Amino acid sequence: MKDHTFSLPQLSHQSELIDTHCHLDMEAFQPDLDAVIQSAAQLGINRIITIGIDYNSSRQAVTISEQYANIFATVGFHPHDAINATVNALKDLANLAQRSTVVGFGEIGLDYAKNYAPRDVQMKAFSEQLHLAKELDLPVVIHDREAHEDTCNLIRSVGHLPRGGVMHCFSGDSQLAREMIDLGFYISIPGVATFSNAYFLHEVIRITDLQHLLLETDGPFLAPVPYRGKRNEPKLLLYTAQRVAELKQISIDEVARTTTANAVRLFHLPEISNHDLQ
């Protein structure tokens, strides 16, 4: 993607961002994956977590993460694919999760907006995967669309998750944010934060301590303004970071420093040297 019209926000040389949720295995990135990763690194997005949504995409995410020193992976069955989260499939996923570049379990959760899988099937798959993530000692990456109450109740029913997790692409209100933080979760802010009508998310950003926030693209989806409707990619995380900085009336570098430290803490990410990025 060329940036002829819009100039990207800039970080200082001492700052970096981590895109904690991107789908690098998807077809949208196949033509220029190398360039996408390199252009992001050149702008300070030095580490990216690529997310699994079923067994095949989880396997592809792991493969990508093993090809690039600054890419890490998660594995999981998205609620849309919950019907395929069979006993054998979850065993295969657990084996895949043993790979050294896997840093989280997800994208798992509930989606009552689309209902591509029956709700009881979604809830069963979600519960089983929460227990599995707990056994594997991995943080969880939660998908929650129009299912806030059931999502919270299922998480509580599993008991304490020692590694915690993150509410991906947060779509709730301030009360839900507080509840999830109390349960040991981070709140992940997507490019939606740049949308003028994202009132609830703006309020969540304003009142939530930066220590509890992560940043993500959800690429190739949900590109921020001024690229809304185009392919989203890791370098565009800079617009989301800038918007968070504006809403909290702090510098983009402060946003970068704290959210990066949060991501490293949650996912146990290693440091990346400049040599690794070359």
mmCIF file of C-alpha atoms in Angstrom:
data_model
loop_
_atom_site.group_PDB
_atom_site.id
_atom_site.type_symbol
_atom_site.label_atom_id
_atom_site.label_comp_id
_atom_site.label_asym_id
_atom_site.label_seq_id
_atom_site.Cartn_x
_atom_site.Cartn_y
_atom_site.Cartn_z
ATOM 1 C CA MET A 1 0.000 0.000 0.000
ATOM 2 C CA LYS A 2 1.441 3.377 -1.040
ATOM 3 C CA ASP A 3 1.252 6.380 1.251
ATOM 4 C CA HIS A 4 1.159 9.123 -1.386
ATOM 5 C CA THR A 5 -1.759 10.999 0.152
ATOM 6 C CA PHE A 6 -1.367 10.585 3.897
ATOM 7 C CA SER A 7 1.753 10.813 6.015
ATOM 8 C CA LEU A 8 2.016 8.238 8.777
ATOM 9 C CA PRO A 9 2.444 9.336 12.393
ATOM 10 C CA GLN A 10 6.039 8.992 13.581
ATOM 11 C CA LEU A 11 7.632 7.361 16.613
ATOM 12 C CA SER A 12 10.941 8.453 18.069
ATOM 13 C CA HIS A 13 13.880 6.142 17.367
ATOM 14 C CA GLN A 14 13.698 4.876 20.948
ATOM 15 C CA SER A 15 10.061 3.738 20.690
ATOM 16 C CA GLU A 16 8.380 0.726 19.132
ATOM 17 C CA LEU A 17 4.879 -0.689 18.781
ATOM 18 C CA ILE A 18 3.658 -4.276 18.810
ATOM 19 C CA ASP A 19 0.737 -5.316 16.633
ATOM 20 C CA THR A 20 -0.823 -7.846 18.991
ATOM 21 C CA HIS A 21 -3.442 -9.139 16.545
ATOM 22 C CA CYS A 22 -3.041 -9.560 12.796
ATOM 23 C CA HIS A 23 -3.969 -12.316 10.339
ATOM 24 C CA LEU A 24 -0.830 -12.545 8.228
ATOM 25 C CA ASP A 25 -1.839 -15.947 6.852
ATOM 26 C CA MET A 26 -4.847 -14.535 5.021
ATOM 27 C CA GLU A 27 -4.993 -14.188 1.256
ATOM 28 C CA ALA A 28 -4.862 -10.385 1.418
ATOM 29 C CA PHE A 29 -1.203 -10.595 2.489
ATOM 30 C CA GLN A 30 -0.030 -13.338 0.134
ATOM 31 C CA PRO A 31 1.202 -11.065 -2.680
ATOM 32 C CA ASP A 32 3.547 -8.955 -0.522
ATOM 33 C CA LEU A 33 3.970 -10.460 2.946
ATOM 34 C CA ASP A 34 7.708 -9.718 3.058
ATOM 35 C CA ALA A 35 7.122 -6.075 2.179
ATOM 36 C CA VAL A 36 4.311 -5.736 4.738
ATOM 37 C CA ILE A 37 6.527 -7.035 7.538
ATOM 38 C CA GLN A 38 9.577 -5.029 6.462
ATOM 39 C CA SER A 39 7.723 -1.729 6.037
ATOM 40 C CA ALA A 40 6.192 -2.135 9.478
ATOM 41 C CA ALA A 41 9.590 -2.781 11.067
ATOM 42 C CA GLN A 42 11.087 0.263 9.348
ATOM 43 C CA LEU A 43 8.426 2.411 11.030
ATOM 44 C CA GLY A 44 8.868 0.924 14.508
ATOM 45 C CA ILE A 45 6.312 -1.887 14.525
ATOM 46 C CA ASN A 46 9.015 -4.382 15.366
ATOM 47 C CA ARG A 47 6.934 -7.329 16.518
ATOM 48 C CA ILE A 48 3.664 -8.796 15.229
ATOM 49 C CA ILE A 49 1.469 -11.576 16.585
ATOM 50 C CA THR A 50 -0.335 -13.472 13.828
ATOM 51 C CA ILE A 51 -3.546 -15.124 14.971
ATOM 52 C CA GLY A 52 -5.006 -18.555 14.299
ATOM 53 C CA ILE A 53 -8.748 -18.939 13.746
ATOM 54 C CA ASP A 54 -8.975 -22.672 12.932
ATOM 55 C CA TYR A 55 -6.510 -25.536 12.670
ATOM 56 C CA ASN A 56 -5.250 -24.708 9.172
ATOM 57 C CA SER A 57 -4.819 -20.998 9.833
ATOM 58 C CA SER A 58 -3.162 -21.784 13.173
ATOM 59 C CA ARG A 59 -0.704 -24.054 11.398
ATOM 60 C CA GLN A 60 -0.031 -21.360 8.788
ATOM 61 C CA ALA A 61 0.423 -18.748 11.526
ATOM 62 C CA VAL A 62 3.019 -20.955 13.198
ATOM 63 C CA THR A 63 4.792 -21.499 9.874
ATOM 64 C CA ILE A 64 4.995 -17.738 9.277
ATOM 65 C CA SER A 65 6.230 -17.146 12.817
ATOM 66 C CA GLU A 66 9.003 -19.678 12.272
ATOM 67 C CA GLN A 67 10.122 -17.877 9.103
ATOM 68 C CA TYR A 68 10.488 -14.389 10.644
ATOM 69 C CA ALA A 69 12.348 -13.599 13.860
ATOM 70 C CA ASN A 70 9.898 -10.821 14.810
ATOM 71 C CA ILE A 71 6.640 -12.712 14.200
ATOM 72 C CA PHE A 72 4.869 -14.796 16.844
ATOM 73 C CA ALA A 73 1.728 -16.918 16.623
ATOM 74 C CA THR A 74 -1.385 -17.988 18.453
ATOM 75 C CA VAL A 75 -3.585 -21.024 17.838
ATOM 76 C CA GLY A 76 -7.309 -21.492 18.304
ATOM 77 C CA PHE A 77 -10.772 -22.090 16.892
ATOM 78 C CA HIS A 78 -12.734 -18.884 16.239
ATOM 79 C CA PRO A 79 -16.424 -19.067 17.245
ATOM 80 C CA HIS A 80 -17.388 -19.038 13.554
ATOM 81 C CA ASP A 81 -15.578 -22.388 13.235
ATOM 82 C CA ALA A 82 -16.610 -23.784 16.621
ATOM 83 C CA ILE A 83 -18.337 -26.794 15.085
ATOM 84 C CA ASN A 84 -14.944 -28.100 13.966
ATOM 85 C CA ALA A 85 -13.396 -27.894 17.445
ATOM 86 C CA THR A 86 -13.687 -31.650 17.957
ATOM 87 C CA VAL A 87 -11.789 -33.664 20.551
ATOM 88 C CA ASN A 88 -9.230 -34.765 17.967
ATOM 89 C CA ALA A 89 -8.912 -31.268 16.494
ATOM 90 C CA LEU A 90 -8.222 -29.810 19.925
ATOM 91 C CA LYS A 91 -5.573 -32.471 20.545
ATOM 92 C CA ASP A 92 -3.903 -31.475 17.276
ATOM 93 C CA LEU A 93 -4.124 -27.817 18.297
ATOM 94 C CA ALA A 94 -2.574 -28.586 21.687
ATOM 95 C CA ASN A 95 0.344 -30.284 19.932
ATOM 96 C CA LEU A 96 0.765 -27.286 17.647
ATOM 97 C CA ALA A 97 0.763 -24.985 20.664
ATOM 98 C CA GLN A 98 3.976 -26.613 21.881
ATOM 99 C CA ARG A 99 5.974 -24.880 19.152
ATOM 100 C CA SER A 100 8.382 -22.283 20.486
ATOM 101 C CA THR A 101 6.902 -19.328 18.585
ATOM 102 C CA VAL A 102 3.372 -19.838 19.949
ATOM 103 C CA VAL A 103 2.672 -17.180 22.574
ATOM 104 C CA GLY A 104 -1.092 -17.361 23.088
ATOM 105 C CA PHE A 105 -4.312 -19.340 22.631
ATOM 106 C CA GLY A 106 -6.955 -17.781 20.424
ATOM 107 C CA GLU A 107 -8.805 -16.348 18.710
ATOM 108 C CA ILE A 108 -11.525 -18.004 20.779
ATOM 109 C CA GLY A 109 -14.817 -16.758 22.148
ATOM 110 C CA LEU A 110 -18.414 -16.060 21.232
ATOM 111 C CA ASP A 111 -20.023 -14.241 18.302
ATOM 112 C CA TYR A 112 -23.759 -13.621 18.567
ATOM 113 C CA ALA A 113 -23.709 -11.018 15.790
ATOM 114 C CA LYS A 114 -23.143 -13.544 13.004
ATOM 115 C CA ASN A 115 -24.152 -16.823 14.681
ATOM 116 C CA TYR A 116 -22.311 -18.861 12.052
ATOM 117 C CA ALA A 117 -22.265 -21.654 14.627
ATOM 118 C CA PRO A 118 -25.127 -22.410 17.054
ATOM 119 C CA ARG A 119 -24.692 -20.677 20.387
ATOM 120 C CA ASP A 120 -24.494 -23.897 22.394
ATOM 121 C CA VAL A 121 -21.745 -25.155 20.066
ATOM 122 C CA GLN A 122 -19.857 -21.880 20.441
ATOM 123 C CA MET A 123 -20.103 -22.007 24.221
ATOM 124 C CA LYS A 124 -18.877 -25.606 24.386
ATOM 125 C CA ALA A 125 -15.888 -24.901 22.120
ATOM 126 C CA PHE A 126 -15.064 -21.722 24.035
ATOM 127 C CA SER A 127 -15.187 -23.439 27.414
ATOM 128 C CA GLU A 128 -13.056 -26.360 26.257
ATOM 129 C CA GLN A 129 -10.461 -24.038 24.768
ATOM 130 C CA LEU A 130 -10.304 -21.905 27.913
ATOM 131 C CA HIS A 131 -9.540 -25.037 29.922
ATOM 132 C CA LEU A 132 -6.967 -26.106 27.330
ATOM 133 C CA ALA A 133 -5.234 -22.726 27.389
ATOM 134 C CA LYS A 134 -5.066 -22.975 31.175
ATOM 135 C CA GLU A 135 -3.468 -26.430 30.926
ATOM 136 C CA LEU A 136 -0.983 -25.169 28.329
ATOM 137 C CA ASP A 137 -0.159 -22.092 30.427
ATOM 138 C CA LEU A 138 -0.948 -19.685 27.592
ATOM 139 C CA PRO A 139 -2.777 -16.335 27.706
ATOM 140 C CA VAL A 140 -6.084 -16.292 25.845
ATOM 141 C CA VAL A 141 -7.152 -14.016 22.984
ATOM 142 C CA ILE A 142 -10.900 -13.456 23.263
ATOM 143 C CA HIS A 143 -13.360 -12.675 20.457
ATOM 144 C CA ASP A 144 -16.584 -11.204 21.887
ATOM 145 C CA ARG A 145 -19.304 -9.787 19.674
ATOM 146 C CA GLU A 146 -22.701 -9.076 21.226
ATOM 147 C CA ALA A 147 -22.040 -11.833 23.770
ATOM 148 C CA HIS A 148 -20.613 -9.894 26.708
ATOM 149 C CA GLU A 149 -22.531 -11.599 29.524
ATOM 150 C CA ASP A 150 -21.939 -15.160 28.341
ATOM 151 C CA THR A 151 -18.282 -14.387 27.609
ATOM 152 C CA CYS A 152 -17.713 -13.105 31.147
ATOM 153 C CA ASN A 153 -19.652 -15.957 32.734
ATOM 154 C CA LEU A 154 -17.725 -18.640 30.862
ATOM 155 C CA ILE A 155 -14.391 -17.068 31.742
ATOM 156 C CA ARG A 156 -15.402 -16.931 35.396
ATOM 157 C CA SER A 157 -16.588 -20.554 35.323
ATOM 158 C CA VAL A 158 -13.135 -21.747 34.284
ATOM 159 C CA GLY A 159 -11.589 -20.197 37.356
ATOM 160 C CA HIS A 160 -8.434 -18.142 37.633
ATOM 161 C CA LEU A 161 -6.389 -18.005 34.423
ATOM 162 C CA PRO A 162 -2.783 -17.591 35.628
ATOM 163 C CA ARG A 163 -1.620 -16.109 32.314
ATOM 164 C CA GLY A 164 -4.688 -13.896 31.843
ATOM 165 C CA GLY A 165 -5.552 -12.725 28.374
ATOM 166 C CA VAL A 166 -6.795 -9.959 26.133
ATOM 167 C CA MET A 167 -10.189 -8.811 24.916
ATOM 168 C CA HIS A 168 -9.423 -8.529 21.207
ATOM 169 C CA CYS A 169 -10.935 -5.657 19.247
ATOM 170 C CA PHE A 170 -12.810 -4.474 22.330
ATOM 171 C CA SER A 171 -16.456 -3.663 21.597
ATOM 172 C CA GLY A 172 -17.927 -3.246 25.069
ATOM 173 C CA ASP A 173 -18.455 -0.263 27.339
ATOM 174 C CA SER A 174 -16.469 1.063 30.283
ATOM 175 C CA GLN A 175 -18.203 -1.224 32.771
ATOM 176 C CA LEU A 176 -17.254 -4.331 30.763
ATOM 177 C CA ALA A 177 -13.692 -3.048 30.468
ATOM 178 C CA ARG A 178 -13.466 -2.739 34.246
ATOM 179 C CA GLU A 179 -14.918 -6.229 34.742
ATOM 180 C CA MET A 180 -12.425 -7.787 32.345
ATOM 181 C CA ILE A 181 -9.479 -5.923 33.848
ATOM 182 C CA ASP A 182 -10.547 -7.232 37.259
ATOM 183 C CA LEU A 183 -10.409 -10.741 35.764
ATOM 184 C CA GLY A 184 -6.810 -10.157 34.680
ATOM 185 C CA PHE A 185 -7.408 -9.157 31.064
ATOM 186 C CA TYR A 186 -5.999 -6.423 28.872
ATOM 187 C CA ILE A 187 -8.237 -4.326 26.608
ATOM 188 C CA SER A 188 -7.078 -4.279 22.997
ATOM 189 C CA ILE A 189 -7.713 -1.175 20.925
ATOM 190 C CA PRO A 190 -8.223 -1.574 17.145
ATOM 191 C CA GLY A 191 -8.359 0.943 14.309
ATOM 192 C CA VAL A 192 -12.022 1.509 15.160
ATOM 193 C CA ALA A 193 -10.680 4.037 17.685
ATOM 194 C CA THR A 194 -10.039 6.398 14.762
ATOM 195 C CA PHE A 195 -13.707 6.313 13.680
ATOM 196 C CA SER A 196 -15.563 9.481 14.647
ATOM 197 C CA ASN A 197 -18.663 7.585 15.807
ATOM 198 C CA ALA A 198 -16.837 5.106 18.097
ATOM 199 C CA TYR A 199 -18.108 6.923 21.182
ATOM 200 C CA PHE A 200 -18.065 3.990 23.615
ATOM 201 C CA LEU A 201 -14.546 2.987 22.617
ATOM 202 C CA HIS A 202 -13.321 6.571 22.954
ATOM 203 C CA GLU A 203 -14.676 6.671 26.500
ATOM 204 C CA VAL A 204 -13.043 3.323 27.327
ATOM 205 C CA ILE A 205 -9.712 4.670 26.107
ATOM 206 C CA ARG A 206 -10.048 7.888 28.107
ATOM 207 C CA ILE A 207 -10.839 6.265 31.439
ATOM 208 C CA THR A 208 -8.764 3.058 31.232
ATOM 209 C CA ASP A 209 -5.240 3.241 32.601
ATOM 210 C CA LEU A 210 -2.673 2.802 29.849
ATOM 211 C CA GLN A 211 -1.215 -0.084 31.864
ATOM 212 C CA HIS A 212 -4.255 -2.139 30.831
ATOM 213 C CA LEU A 213 -4.270 -1.388 27.092
ATOM 214 C CA LEU A 214 -2.857 -3.158 24.035
ATOM 215 C CA LEU A 215 -2.942 -2.078 20.384
ATOM 216 C CA GLU A 216 -3.857 -4.155 17.343
ATOM 217 C CA THR A 217 -4.704 -3.867 13.679
ATOM 218 C CA ASP A 218 -6.848 -6.993 13.159
ATOM 219 C CA GLY A 219 -5.380 -6.744 9.674
ATOM 220 C CA PRO A 220 -6.464 -7.122 6.954
ATOM 221 C CA PHE A 221 -9.699 -5.894 8.547
ATOM 222 C CA LEU A 222 -10.768 -2.618 10.210
ATOM 223 C CA ALA A 223 -8.239 -0.238 8.677
ATOM 224 C CA PRO A 224 -8.064 3.056 10.576
ATOM 225 C CA VAL A 225 -8.941 6.464 9.215
ATOM 226 C CA PRO A 226 -7.654 7.684 6.742
ATOM 227 C CA TYR A 227 -7.463 4.197 5.174
ATOM 228 C CA ARG A 228 -10.879 2.996 6.297
ATOM 229 C CA GLY A 229 -12.230 0.451 3.825
ATOM 230 C CA LYS A 230 -8.772 -0.438 2.504
ATOM 231 C CA ARG A 231 -6.536 -3.337 3.492
ATOM 232 C CA ASN A 232 -5.302 -2.946 7.031
ATOM 233 C CA GLU A 233 -1.683 -3.853 7.794
ATOM 234 C CA PRO A 234 0.700 -3.539 10.758
ATOM 235 C CA LYS A 235 2.251 -0.175 9.844
ATOM 236 C CA LEU A 236 -1.186 1.450 10.062
ATOM 237 C CA LEU A 237 -1.118 0.715 13.798
ATOM 238 C CA LEU A 238 0.568 4.120 14.017
ATOM 239 C CA TYR A 239 -2.794 5.821 13.400
ATOM 240 C CA THR A 240 -4.415 3.904 16.246
ATOM 241 C CA ALA A 241 -1.534 4.771 18.575
ATOM 242 C CA GLN A 242 -1.839 8.420 17.616
ATOM 243 C CA ARG A 243 -5.583 8.430 18.311
ATOM 244 C CA VAL A 244 -5.082 6.818 21.723
ATOM 245 C CA ALA A 245 -2.459 9.474 22.479
ATOM 246 C CA GLU A 246 -4.887 12.247 21.502
ATOM 247 C CA LEU A 247 -7.718 10.837 23.615
ATOM 248 C CA LYS A 248 -5.461 10.449 26.638
ATOM 249 C CA GLN A 249 -3.638 13.737 25.991
ATOM 250 C CA ILE A 250 -0.193 12.145 26.068
ATOM 251 C CA SER A 251 2.531 11.559 23.485
ATOM 252 C CA ILE A 252 2.470 8.744 20.959
ATOM 253 C CA ASP A 253 5.829 7.615 22.369
ATOM 254 C CA GLU A 254 4.309 7.177 25.822
ATOM 255 C CA VAL A 255 1.525 5.105 24.281
ATOM 256 C CA ALA A 256 4.134 3.035 22.452
ATOM 257 C CA ARG A 257 6.358 2.461 25.485
ATOM 258 C CA THR A 258 3.560 1.347 27.786
ATOM 259 C CA THR A 259 1.511 -0.760 25.378
ATOM 260 C CA THR A 260 4.688 -2.468 24.175
ATOM 261 C CA ALA A 261 5.664 -3.310 27.748
ATOM 262 C CA ASN A 262 2.132 -4.624 28.321
ATOM 263 C CA ALA A 263 2.318 -6.905 25.261
ATOM 264 C CA VAL A 264 5.750 -8.211 26.232
ATOM 265 C CA ARG A 265 4.450 -8.966 29.730
ATOM 266 C CA LEU A 266 1.265 -10.725 28.591
ATOM 267 C CA PHE A 267 2.753 -12.818 25.793
ATOM 268 C CA HIS A 268 6.254 -13.312 27.281
ATOM 269 C CA LEU A 269 7.800 -11.927 24.101
ATOM 270 C CA PRO A 270 11.584 -11.950 23.659
ATOM 271 C CA GLU A 271 13.532 -8.861 22.751
ATOM 272 C CA ILE A 272 14.268 -8.314 19.058
ATOM 273 C CA SER A 273 17.585 -6.871 17.927
ATOM 274 C CA ASN A 274 18.078 -4.713 14.848
ATOM 275 C CA HIS A 275 20.105 -7.572 13.377
ATOM 276 C CA ASP A 276 17.058 -9.862 13.654
ATOM 277 C CA LEU A 277 15.001 -7.411 11.618
ATOM 278 C CA GLN A 278 17.421 -7.256 8.700
#
